Amino acid sequence: MLKLIRIHGWALLALISCAPLAQAQGTGPAKPESGEQPVAPYTPPLPAGSTSLLALGTSGEVQGPPDDRPLSGVQQQTLGPNSGASNFLAPSFSAMSQLATNSFGPGSGGPTDFNYLLGTLDLNRASDRSELLVHYTGGGMFSSYFNSAIQDLEFSYNFKWQRWSLLVGDGVSYLSESPFGFGGVGGLDFLSGNSPFGPGGFLSSILGPNQTIPTIMVPRVSNTAISQIEYKLSPRASWTASGSYATLDFLGVGYINSAEALFQTGYNYSLNPRSSIAVIYRFDDFRFTQLPQVIENHVVQLGYERNVTGRLNWHVAAGPSVVMLRGALTGYGNQVSWALDAALDYKMNRTTILLSYDHLVTGGGGVLVGAQTGLVQATIDRKLSPRWQGSASLGYATSGSLIPLSANLANERLSSWYAVARLDHQFRPGTAFFVSYEAQLQAVNTGACTTPNCGTNTITHEISVGFNFGLRPISMR
């Protein structure tokens, strides 16, 4: 664990140190690079429980060019380029107290209190040729039953040269529970205050280990390293090739550790400034530390995206999937299925709606040996007044095992959901008080389970109150 933290620490330090040097090439000491973005007026960090879309303002003006992220790439699609400040370092702090029932499964006793203390740091360093984005959240969770560190780091560096573009990035986390509905507020982003870069992070939802199956509280390390190249074939067409390697390791309790290697390539074509299409091929390879089993997945998808900058972005990519099972548990066998990735982001004057649905093969989240997973999530934010904001989130996931636990049992199917309601009161820009309620369910339709907290129906209720304090961003000219 210490070795992993040191490696990511040195890599992050190298990127931050080298980025200004790369941008300074070809410029005199008294003249800044022409492509460097000016620092916009102060845009404070967002209050906990909000999405960055509402906090960008409600003027309704369309700002900047459309988002140029390729549909076949590994980055998350957005409403458009960042409308707030660029070239900044933004720190913020969060504190939350929570009262929860059934936090550790049936019969766990009365209500349990949890306390969270977190610090968040966002870095944006951009020019015409490069962009460095870093989002880090660190702190801890404290209770009479269990104490745990919280560490989450995500960064990406994109460099453009003529028709070529190179993207490298990584996302690593150390958590004590599933990030699906994490912390009783719908996820770590809502607990620490959303990143100014947009909801959901930098990377596509299909990347990284899927952890939508809730487990008991146990430390786990998740890491996803990515790289991508893009070549502009013409003003309208581009080609991408990307790869990633992801691991999920549980520190004890006998969950199933897994690793996933991914390769993806695609052709993108812009029909007009607002619409584009893509043809995508993806290959996934899943392996499991304790089991001699390999799962390979081949996917071909057709994609379509519609983008009205600052207002609307929706995309869908769908196609057939061929799952190949190789190993001691299954022998040799193939399954034909389907894959779908769809999302809608829609911003009105005072309301923002986020919807997403994914159907894909995953590693099983430490509970199953590979799974066909369906995941739907929805968030609605409403600005009630200049100081009050309300929001609600829903998430539902179902995972069907690709490999039964024994020859006498059908494939297991586990379902879980969470529902969250939040209310925020802003005292000043970047400083807010919030209160939230979350209900979360784990269910399984068969009595056969080999891991803790599996084979039970558990509803957890969590009431939270917290405070988010954002410092003034530091300009990095």
PDB file of N, CA, C and O in Angstrom, residues 388-427:
ATOM      1  N   TRP A 388     -30.485  28.744  -1.366  1.00  0.00           N
ATOM      2  CA  TRP A 388     -30.924  27.372  -1.112  1.00  0.00           C
ATOM      3  C   TRP A 388     -30.930  26.563  -2.402  1.00  0.00           C
ATOM      4  O   TRP A 388     -31.313  27.057  -3.464  1.00  0.00           O
ATOM      5  N   GLN A 389     -30.526  25.308  -2.271  1.00  0.00           N
ATOM      6  CA  GLN A 389     -30.498  24.386  -3.407  1.00  0.00           C
ATOM      7  C   GLN A 389     -30.904  22.998  -2.939  1.00  0.00           C
ATOM      8  O   GLN A 389     -30.459  22.523  -1.885  1.00  0.00           O
ATOM      9  N   GLY A 390     -31.779  22.348  -3.689  1.00  0.00           N
ATOM     10  CA  GLY A 390     -32.207  20.992  -3.375  1.00  0.00           C
ATOM     11  C   GLY A 390     -31.809  20.040  -4.483  1.00  0.00           C
ATOM     12  O   GLY A 390     -31.704  20.426  -5.651  1.00  0.00           O
ATOM     13  N   SER A 391     -31.586  18.774  -4.117  1.00  0.00           N
ATOM     14  CA  SER A 391     -31.203  17.778  -5.124  1.00  0.00           C
ATOM     15  C   SER A 391     -31.655  16.399  -4.672  1.00  0.00           C
ATOM     16  O   SER A 391     -31.859  16.144  -3.482  1.00  0.00           O
ATOM     17  N   ALA A 392     -31.817  15.514  -5.638  1.00  0.00           N
ATOM     18  CA  ALA A 392     -32.191  14.129  -5.370  1.00  0.00           C
ATOM     19  C   ALA A 392     -31.439  13.225  -6.332  1.00  0.00           C
ATOM     20  O   ALA A 392     -31.224  13.585  -7.498  1.00  0.00           O
ATOM     21  N   SER A 393     -31.031  12.063  -5.857  1.00  0.00           N
ATOM     22  CA  SER A 393     -30.278  11.107  -6.673  1.00  0.00           C
ATOM     23  C   SER A 393     -30.827   9.707  -6.476  1.00  0.00           C
ATOM     24  O   SER A 393     -31.236   9.343  -5.369  1.00  0.00           O
ATOM     25  N   LEU A 394     -30.811   8.944  -7.552  1.00  0.00           N
ATOM     26  CA  LEU A 394     -31.225   7.545  -7.529  1.00  0.00           C
ATOM     27  C   LEU A 394     -30.180   6.713  -8.262  1.00  0.00           C
ATOM     28  O   LEU A 394     -29.618   7.147  -9.270  1.00  0.00           O
ATOM     29  N   GLY A 395     -29.941   5.526  -7.768  1.00  0.00           N
ATOM     30  CA  GLY A 395     -29.064   4.590  -8.444  1.00  0.00           C
ATOM     31  C   GLY A 395     -29.585   3.178  -8.297  1.00  0.00           C
ATOM     32  O   GLY A 395     -30.024   2.787  -7.204  1.00  0.00           O
ATOM     33  N   TYR A 396     -29.557   2.413  -9.377  1.00  0.00           N
ATOM     34  CA  TYR A 396     -29.996   1.018  -9.330  1.00  0.00           C
ATOM     35  C   TYR A 396     -29.030   0.184 -10.161  1.00  0.00           C
ATOM     36  O   TYR A 396     -28.680   0.557 -11.299  1.00  0.00           O
ATOM     37  N   ALA A 397     -28.576  -0.924  -9.609  1.00  0.00           N
ATOM     38  CA  ALA A 397     -27.637  -1.802 -10.301  1.00  0.00           C
ATOM     39  C   ALA A 397     -28.045  -3.250 -10.110  1.00  0.00           C
ATOM     40  O   ALA A 397     -28.486  -3.647  -9.028  1.00  0.00           O
ATOM     41  N   THR A 398     -27.875  -4.034 -11.152  1.00  0.00           N
ATOM     42  CA  THR A 398     -28.107  -5.474 -11.074  1.00  0.00           C
ATOM     43  C   THR A 398     -26.950  -6.186 -11.758  1.00  0.00           C
ATOM     44  O   THR A 398     -26.484  -5.764 -12.818  1.00  0.00           O
ATOM     45  N   SER A 399     -26.457  -7.243 -11.133  1.00  0.00           N
ATOM     46  CA  SER A 399     -25.310  -7.989 -11.641  1.00  0.00           C
ATOM     47  C   SER A 399     -25.639  -9.469 -11.660  1.00  0.00           C
ATOM     48  O   SER A 399     -25.951 -10.055 -10.614  1.00  0.00           O
ATOM     49  N   GLY A 400     -25.592 -10.072 -12.843  1.00  0.00           N
ATOM     50  CA  GLY A 400     -25.806 -11.500 -12.993  1.00  0.00           C
ATOM     51  C   GLY A 400     -24.492 -12.215 -13.201  1.00  0.00           C
ATOM     52  O   GLY A 400     -23.720 -11.881 -14.104  1.00  0.00           O
ATOM     53  N   SER A 401     -24.212 -13.201 -12.360  1.00  0.00           N
ATOM     54  CA  SER A 401     -22.937 -13.901 -12.421  1.00  0.00           C
ATOM     55  C   SER A 401     -22.770 -14.624 -13.757  1.00  0.00           C
ATOM     56  O   SER A 401     -23.692 -15.289 -14.241  1.00  0.00           O
ATOM     57  N   LEU A 402     -21.593 -14.513 -14.338  1.00  0.00           N
ATOM     58  CA  LEU A 402     -21.277 -15.255 -15.554  1.00  0.00           C
ATOM     59  C   LEU A 402     -20.931 -16.704 -15.248  1.00  0.00           C
ATOM     60  O   LEU A 402     -21.039 -17.565 -16.114  1.00  0.00           O
ATOM     61  N   ILE A 403     -20.522 -16.964 -14.004  1.00  0.00           N
ATOM     62  CA  ILE A 403     -20.078 -18.298 -13.606  1.00  0.00           C
ATOM     63  C   ILE A 403     -20.794 -18.678 -12.316  1.00  0.00           C
ATOM     64  O   ILE A 403     -20.643 -17.989 -11.301  1.00  0.00           O
ATOM     65  N   PRO A 404     -21.611 -19.762 -12.279  1.00  0.00           N
ATOM     66  CA  PRO A 404     -22.291 -20.171 -11.038  1.00  0.00           C
ATOM     67  C   PRO A 404     -21.286 -20.647 -10.008  1.00  0.00           C
ATOM     68  O   PRO A 404     -20.188 -21.096 -10.335  1.00  0.00           O
ATOM     69  N   LEU A 405     -21.684 -20.546  -8.732  1.00  0.00           N
ATOM     70  CA  LEU A 405     -20.795 -20.949  -7.658  1.00  0.00           C
ATOM     71  C   LEU A 405     -20.567 -22.456  -7.625  1.00  0.00           C
ATOM     72  O   LEU A 405     -19.561 -22.935  -7.132  1.00  0.00           O
ATOM     73  N   SER A 406     -21.541 -23.228  -8.126  1.00  0.00           N
ATOM     74  CA  SER A 406     -21.361 -24.672  -8.223  1.00  0.00           C
ATOM     75  C   SER A 406     -22.241 -25.177  -9.357  1.00  0.00           C
ATOM     76  O   SER A 406     -23.115 -24.478  -9.852  1.00  0.00           O
ATOM     77  N   ALA A 407     -22.010 -26.407  -9.749  1.00  0.00           N
ATOM     78  CA  ALA A 407     -22.749 -26.974 -10.882  1.00  0.00           C
ATOM     79  C   ALA A 407     -24.229 -27.147 -10.569  1.00  0.00           C
ATOM     80  O   ALA A 407     -25.051 -27.266 -11.473  1.00  0.00           O
ATOM     81  N   ASN A 408     -24.599 -27.174  -9.282  1.00  0.00           N
ATOM     82  CA  ASN A 408     -25.989 -27.407  -8.903  1.00  0.00           C
ATOM     83  C   ASN A 408     -26.823 -26.136  -8.793  1.00  0.00           C
ATOM     84  O   ASN A 408     -28.004 -26.189  -8.478  1.00  0.00           O
ATOM     85  N   LEU A 409     -26.197 -24.979  -9.028  1.00  0.00           N
ATOM     86  CA  LEU A 409     -26.885 -23.713  -8.819  1.00  0.00           C
ATOM     87  C   LEU A 409     -26.949 -22.908 -10.103  1.00  0.00           C
ATOM     88  O   LEU A 409     -26.031 -22.939 -10.913  1.00  0.00           O
ATOM     89  N   ALA A 410     -28.047 -22.188 -10.270  1.00  0.00           N
ATOM     90  CA  ALA A 410     -28.147 -21.264 -11.394  1.00  0.00           C
ATOM     91  C   ALA A 410     -27.277 -20.046 -11.119  1.00  0.00           C
ATOM     92  O   ALA A 410     -26.837 -19.809  -9.997  1.00  0.00           O
ATOM     93  N   ASN A 411     -27.034 -19.275 -12.163  1.00  0.00           N
ATOM     94  CA  ASN A 411     -26.234 -18.066 -11.991  1.00  0.00           C
ATOM     95  C   ASN A 411     -26.902 -17.098 -11.022  1.00  0.00           C
ATOM     96  O   ASN A 411     -28.090 -16.839 -11.100  1.00  0.00           O
ATOM     97  N   GLU A 412     -26.113 -16.563 -10.087  1.00  0.00           N
ATOM     98  CA  GLU A 412     -26.635 -15.625  -9.106  1.00  0.00           C
ATOM     99  C   GLU A 412     -26.922 -14.270  -9.760  1.00  0.00           C
ATOM    100  O   GLU A 412     -26.249 -13.870 -10.699  1.00  0.00           O
ATOM    101  N   ARG A 413     -27.899 -13.564  -9.217  1.00  0.00           N
ATOM    102  CA  ARG A 413     -28.188 -12.198  -9.656  1.00  0.00           C
ATOM    103  C   ARG A 413     -28.391 -11.340  -8.425  1.00  0.00           C
ATOM    104  O   ARG A 413     -29.281 -11.582  -7.622  1.00  0.00           O
ATOM    105  N   LEU A 414     -27.535 -10.336  -8.264  1.00  0.00           N
ATOM    106  CA  LEU A 414     -27.583  -9.439  -7.123  1.00  0.00           C
ATOM    107  C   LEU A 414     -28.036  -8.062  -7.572  1.00  0.00           C
ATOM    108  O   LEU A 414     -27.610  -7.581  -8.623  1.00  0.00           O
ATOM    109  N   SER A 415     -28.917  -7.463  -6.771  1.00  0.00           N
ATOM    110  CA  SER A 415     -29.422  -6.134  -7.081  1.00  0.00           C
ATOM    111  C   SER A 415     -29.214  -5.213  -5.893  1.00  0.00           C
ATOM    112  O   SER A 415     -29.250  -5.653  -4.739  1.00  0.00           O
ATOM    113  N   SER A 416     -29.011  -3.956  -6.172  1.00  0.00           N
ATOM    114  CA  SER A 416     -28.860  -2.961  -5.119  1.00  0.00           C
ATOM    115  C   SER A 416     -29.339  -1.619  -5.637  1.00  0.00           C
ATOM    116  O   SER A 416     -29.345  -1.375  -6.842  1.00  0.00           O
ATOM    117  N   TRP A 417     -29.762  -0.757  -4.700  1.00  0.00           N
ATOM    118  CA  TRP A 417     -30.166   0.581  -5.094  1.00  0.00           C
ATOM    119  C   TRP A 417     -29.913   1.548  -3.949  1.00  0.00           C
ATOM    120  O   TRP A 417     -29.743   1.146  -2.794  1.00  0.00           O
ATOM    121  N   TYR A 418     -29.873   2.824  -4.283  1.00  0.00           N
ATOM    122  CA  TYR A 418     -29.819   3.860  -3.261  1.00  0.00           C
ATOM    123  C   TYR A 418     -30.680   5.033  -3.714  1.00  0.00           C
ATOM    124  O   TYR A 418     -30.902   5.250  -4.915  1.00  0.00           O
ATOM    125  N   ALA A 419     -31.205   5.779  -2.752  1.00  0.00           N
ATOM    126  CA  ALA A 419     -31.988   6.984  -3.014  1.00  0.00           C
ATOM    127  C   ALA A 419     -31.560   8.045  -2.016  1.00  0.00           C
ATOM    128  O   ALA A 419     -31.461   7.772  -0.816  1.00  0.00           O
ATOM    129  N   VAL A 420     -31.283   9.252  -2.508  1.00  0.00           N
ATOM    130  CA  VAL A 420     -30.739  10.323  -1.680  1.00  0.00           C
ATOM    131  C   VAL A 420     -31.531  11.604  -1.917  1.00  0.00           C
ATOM    132  O   VAL A 420     -31.861  11.940  -3.062  1.00  0.00           O
ATOM    133  N   ALA A 421     -31.815  12.328  -0.848  1.00  0.00           N
ATOM    134  CA  ALA A 421     -32.378  13.679  -0.927  1.00  0.00           C
ATOM    135  C   ALA A 421     -31.459  14.606  -0.143  1.00  0.00           C
ATOM    136  O   ALA A 421     -31.025  14.265   0.974  1.00  0.00           O
ATOM    137  N   ARG A 422     -31.123  15.777  -0.723  1.00  0.00           N
ATOM    138  CA  ARG A 422     -30.176  16.707  -0.107  1.00  0.00           C
ATOM    139  C   ARG A 422     -30.728  18.128  -0.151  1.00  0.00           C
ATOM    140  O   ARG A 422     -31.451  18.501  -1.075  1.00  0.00           O
ATOM    141  N   LEU A 423     -30.318  18.916   0.824  1.00  0.00           N
ATOM    142  CA  LEU A 423     -30.672  20.328   0.863  1.00  0.00           C
ATOM    143  C   LEU A 423     -29.433  21.103   1.296  1.00  0.00           C
ATOM    144  O   LEU A 423     -28.791  20.754   2.298  1.00  0.00           O
ATOM    145  N   ASP A 424     -29.090  22.154   0.533  1.00  0.00           N
ATOM    146  CA  ASP A 424     -27.900  22.957   0.793  1.00  0.00           C
ATOM    147  C   ASP A 424     -28.287  24.403   1.064  1.00  0.00           C
ATOM    148  O   ASP A 424     -29.187  24.952   0.409  1.00  0.00           O
ATOM    149  N   HIS A 425     -27.567  25.016   2.000  1.00  0.00           N
ATOM    150  CA  HIS A 425     -27.718  26.452   2.256  1.00  0.00           C
ATOM    151  C   HIS A 425     -26.344  27.090   2.146  1.00  0.00           C
ATOM    152  O   HIS A 425     -25.423  26.743   2.882  1.00  0.00           O
ATOM    153  N   GLN A 426     -26.200  28.036   1.231  1.00  0.00           N
ATOM    154  CA  GLN A 426     -24.921  28.689   0.992  1.00  0.00           C
ATOM    155  C   GLN A 426     -24.827  29.961   1.837  1.00  0.00           C
ATOM    156  O   GLN A 426     -25.661  30.861   1.723  1.00  0.00           O
ATOM    157  N   PHE A 427     -23.791  30.037   2.688  1.00  0.00           N
ATOM    158  CA  PHE A 427     -23.561  31.230   3.499  1.00  0.00           C
ATOM    159  C   PHE A 427     -22.818  32.301   2.706  1.00  0.00           C
ATOM    160  O   PHE A 427     -23.103  33.488   2.829  1.00  0.00           O
TER     161      PHE A 427
END
